[in-house]
């Protein structure tokens, strides 16, 4: 081989190794490696939200179908993805496994975007890729909800929606091949529909504007819509899943009915740090480009054509306004998420077009400052929270347990461990006090479910309860095949290799996500072998669930399983229990 050919080959390898697609593959290759090992992560607020995924996966492994066979608070796709990843990585850290499972969808789509953009500009491709990797890899919400650092156990499906919207907006802003764009839009919108309905609503707002602005030609828009509807039709004809899903959504809307205005105000207040500079940037862009906008508006009046309307609408200020509105719409239904991360591709477009302001340095500087104020805080906050959580966990203590599988792979500060040890003994002795608090309609702490010590105490109580169940079974020669919990979460079937009763809601928040029980739910509860009621401490939600399902549990026998759990045993075991 000649020297020139050798140099060309070396240069080619160097260029490929520097490509964003190669870097993306290299970084994402670490994901399965980290999931193969039983890593312990610092416990975070509402850690028990990840239990929902294990409950759903266990049901799926049993042959149950989300939506069709049990009520879910969101769409079924996230649970199927998690079940697949759990089958591959049974020892993976729960918060990492749940957060990363969406990479099965977002990573291939983002790779298509990056590859397409890299052909025109490697810098732009990296500018799209790096923020995506930050948010896709770090299991943290962009807004801090609790003062102590830890991996956020809640808002997982909201974070996944935001990452999916990031890919969608990146494609609409930078992909110029209409066939590729139609493929990405159809796939992203289908995923959004089956992840969470508010996600597809936000995506539809953005896609509709993209069509009106001429980013998606009519033929390819129809092709993307046709592919989306074809998937829905196929699933409906083969399983009835779509109609059942819509019925569940309507049931949730009925439970959570109320004025949207307070929710919009709440979403605005939660994202004000992004909305304020973004609003200022929109006004600045309109002002600096007012002559061009005026000319394009005049063209609409003169030509009265779709092309002139599209040319007018395809403006960075309008894009930013629409994406912000879609983001606020999505956040009206959320507590935690990676709010507004999908404005970054729009901000990148604004920065790339700012060269026209070179003759106006003040406007140019103002544009850069406002763009940075919009885009940087969510990423910086996420990185900072991850650094605090993981660096601070060096001195943490692992949770000791016997029955929790990977759900127990968490660490905590020493004072949290001491407090949980104290409280798990304190709650039973002083149960009357906590029951009185429940009768008042209050929790022992306003942020009880976020408190790390509550999450640890609950894990310990579950661990002990499993020992108690096994002892009860061994002493009486019985086996409880179906287990239900009168609680927000029910990890017992997965932890004990048993089954959960069909038709019962997972993520059972009786105030927001448990519809009135129908005949199928009633029959399923009557046939459940063991129903568990946690009492360390008693809570308002658990009391409501007990009251809701009590008529269907009338035949069950109540026993004190242990200090932290009551149990209701199916009457078929009446003659066998001591």
PDB file of N, CA and C in Angstrom, residues 7 29 55 59 111 115 121 141 152 182 188 223 230 232 255 289 341 348 367 380 435 440 477 494 497:
ATOM      1  N   UNK A   7      -1.971   6.941   4.445  1.00  0.00           N
ATOM      2  CA  UNK A   7      -2.367   8.174   5.132  1.00  0.00           C
ATOM      3  C   UNK A   7      -3.861   8.430   4.999  1.00  0.00           C
ATOM      4  N   UNK A  29     -22.745   2.317  24.731  1.00  0.00           N
ATOM      5  CA  UNK A  29     -22.270   0.957  25.000  1.00  0.00           C
ATOM      6  C   UNK A  29     -22.014   0.744  26.491  1.00  0.00           C
ATOM      7  N   UNK A  55     -43.918  -4.163  39.126  1.00  0.00           N
ATOM      8  CA  UNK A  55     -45.252  -4.742  39.201  1.00  0.00           C
ATOM      9  C   UNK A  55     -45.789  -4.989  37.796  1.00  0.00           C
ATOM     10  N   UNK A  59     -46.466  -8.654  35.804  1.00  0.00           N
ATOM     11  CA  UNK A  59     -47.758  -8.966  35.194  1.00  0.00           C
ATOM     12  C   UNK A  59     -47.580  -9.346  33.716  1.00  0.00           C
ATOM     13  N   UNK A 111     -29.905   8.635  16.464  1.00  0.00           N
ATOM     14  CA  UNK A 111     -28.784   8.266  15.583  1.00  0.00           C
ATOM     15  C   UNK A 111     -29.088   8.656  14.133  1.00  0.00           C
ATOM     16  N   UNK A 115     -26.758  11.334  12.239  1.00  0.00           N
ATOM     17  CA  UNK A 115     -26.094  10.935  10.987  1.00  0.00           C
ATOM     18  C   UNK A 115     -26.446  11.894   9.851  1.00  0.00           C
ATOM     19  N   UNK A 121     -22.967  19.343   8.938  1.00  0.00           N
ATOM     20  CA  UNK A 121     -22.192  20.072   9.943  1.00  0.00           C
ATOM     21  C   UNK A 121     -21.947  19.177  11.155  1.00  0.00           C
ATOM     22  N   UNK A 141     -34.726  14.709  37.481  1.00  0.00           N
ATOM     23  CA  UNK A 141     -35.599  15.739  36.958  1.00  0.00           C
ATOM     24  C   UNK A 141     -34.841  17.053  36.879  1.00  0.00           C
ATOM     25  N   UNK A 152     -33.776  10.581  41.285  1.00  0.00           N
ATOM     26  CA  UNK A 152     -35.218  10.818  41.329  1.00  0.00           C
ATOM     27  C   UNK A 152     -35.968   9.562  40.918  1.00  0.00           C
ATOM     28  N   UNK A 182     -40.368  11.999   7.771  1.00  0.00           N
ATOM     29  CA  UNK A 182     -41.672  11.339   7.942  1.00  0.00           C
ATOM     30  C   UNK A 182     -41.530  10.082   8.796  1.00  0.00           C
ATOM     31  N   UNK A 188     -41.902   8.628  16.338  1.00  0.00           N
ATOM     32  CA  UNK A 188     -41.927   9.405  17.586  1.00  0.00           C
ATOM     33  C   UNK A 188     -43.354   9.627  18.068  1.00  0.00           C
ATOM     34  N   UNK A 223     -48.230  10.639   4.836  1.00  0.00           N
ATOM     35  CA  UNK A 223     -47.606   9.317   5.001  1.00  0.00           C
ATOM     36  C   UNK A 223     -47.314   9.047   6.476  1.00  0.00           C
ATOM     37  N   UNK A 230     -52.145   3.548  11.055  1.00  0.00           N
ATOM     38  CA  UNK A 230     -52.094   2.132  10.703  1.00  0.00           C
ATOM     39  C   UNK A 230     -51.679   1.286  11.901  1.00  0.00           C
ATOM     40  N   UNK A 232     -52.089   2.105  15.070  1.00  0.00           N
ATOM     41  CA  UNK A 232     -53.209   2.113  16.013  1.00  0.00           C
ATOM     42  C   UNK A 232     -54.322   1.175  15.567  1.00  0.00           C
ATOM     43  N   UNK A 255     -61.630  11.477  36.847  1.00  0.00           N
ATOM     44  CA  UNK A 255     -61.123  11.539  38.220  1.00  0.00           C
ATOM     45  C   UNK A 255     -60.437  12.874  38.480  1.00  0.00           C
ATOM     46  N   UNK A 289     -36.194  41.111  13.556  1.00  0.00           N
ATOM     47  CA  UNK A 289     -36.568  40.636  12.223  1.00  0.00           C
ATOM     48  C   UNK A 289     -37.876  41.211  11.733  1.00  0.00           C
ATOM     49  N   UNK A 341     -36.662  20.650  28.034  1.00  0.00           N
ATOM     50  CA  UNK A 341     -35.354  20.354  27.436  1.00  0.00           C
ATOM     51  C   UNK A 341     -35.434  20.345  25.914  1.00  0.00           C
ATOM     52  N   UNK A 348     -30.711  26.245  19.335  1.00  0.00           N
ATOM     53  CA  UNK A 348     -29.547  26.018  18.472  1.00  0.00           C
ATOM     54  C   UNK A 348     -29.761  26.633  17.098  1.00  0.00           C
ATOM     55  N   UNK A 367     -28.995  38.324  22.021  1.00  0.00           N
ATOM     56  CA  UNK A 367     -29.515  37.034  21.545  1.00  0.00           C
ATOM     57  C   UNK A 367     -28.747  35.879  22.179  1.00  0.00           C
ATOM     58  N   UNK A 380     -27.354  22.314  33.278  1.00  0.00           N
ATOM     59  CA  UNK A 380     -26.447  22.550  34.406  1.00  0.00           C
ATOM     60  C   UNK A 380     -27.049  22.021  35.695  1.00  0.00           C
ATOM     61  N   UNK A 435     -52.992   6.880  63.320  1.00  0.00           N
ATOM     62  CA  UNK A 435     -54.354   6.646  62.857  1.00  0.00           C
ATOM     63  C   UNK A 435     -55.224   7.871  63.109  1.00  0.00           C
ATOM     64  N   UNK A 440     -57.815  12.797  60.563  1.00  0.00           N
ATOM     65  CA  UNK A 440     -57.826  14.237  60.260  1.00  0.00           C
ATOM     66  C   UNK A 440     -57.656  14.504  58.765  1.00  0.00           C
ATOM     67  N   UNK A 477     -48.607 -24.932  55.681  1.00  0.00           N
ATOM     68  CA  UNK A 477     -48.614 -25.745  54.475  1.00  0.00           C
ATOM     69  C   UNK A 477     -49.461 -25.162  53.354  1.00  0.00           C
ATOM     70  N   UNK A 494     -43.677  -9.683  42.359  1.00  0.00           N
ATOM     71  CA  UNK A 494     -42.390  -9.810  41.688  1.00  0.00           C
ATOM     72  C   UNK A 494     -41.319 -10.319  42.641  1.00  0.00           C
ATOM     73  N   UNK A 497     -42.058 -14.056  43.328  1.00  0.00           N
ATOM     74  CA  UNK A 497     -42.340 -14.914  42.164  1.00  0.00           C
ATOM     75  C   UNK A 497     -43.772 -15.435  42.207  1.00  0.00           C
TER      76      UNK A 497
END
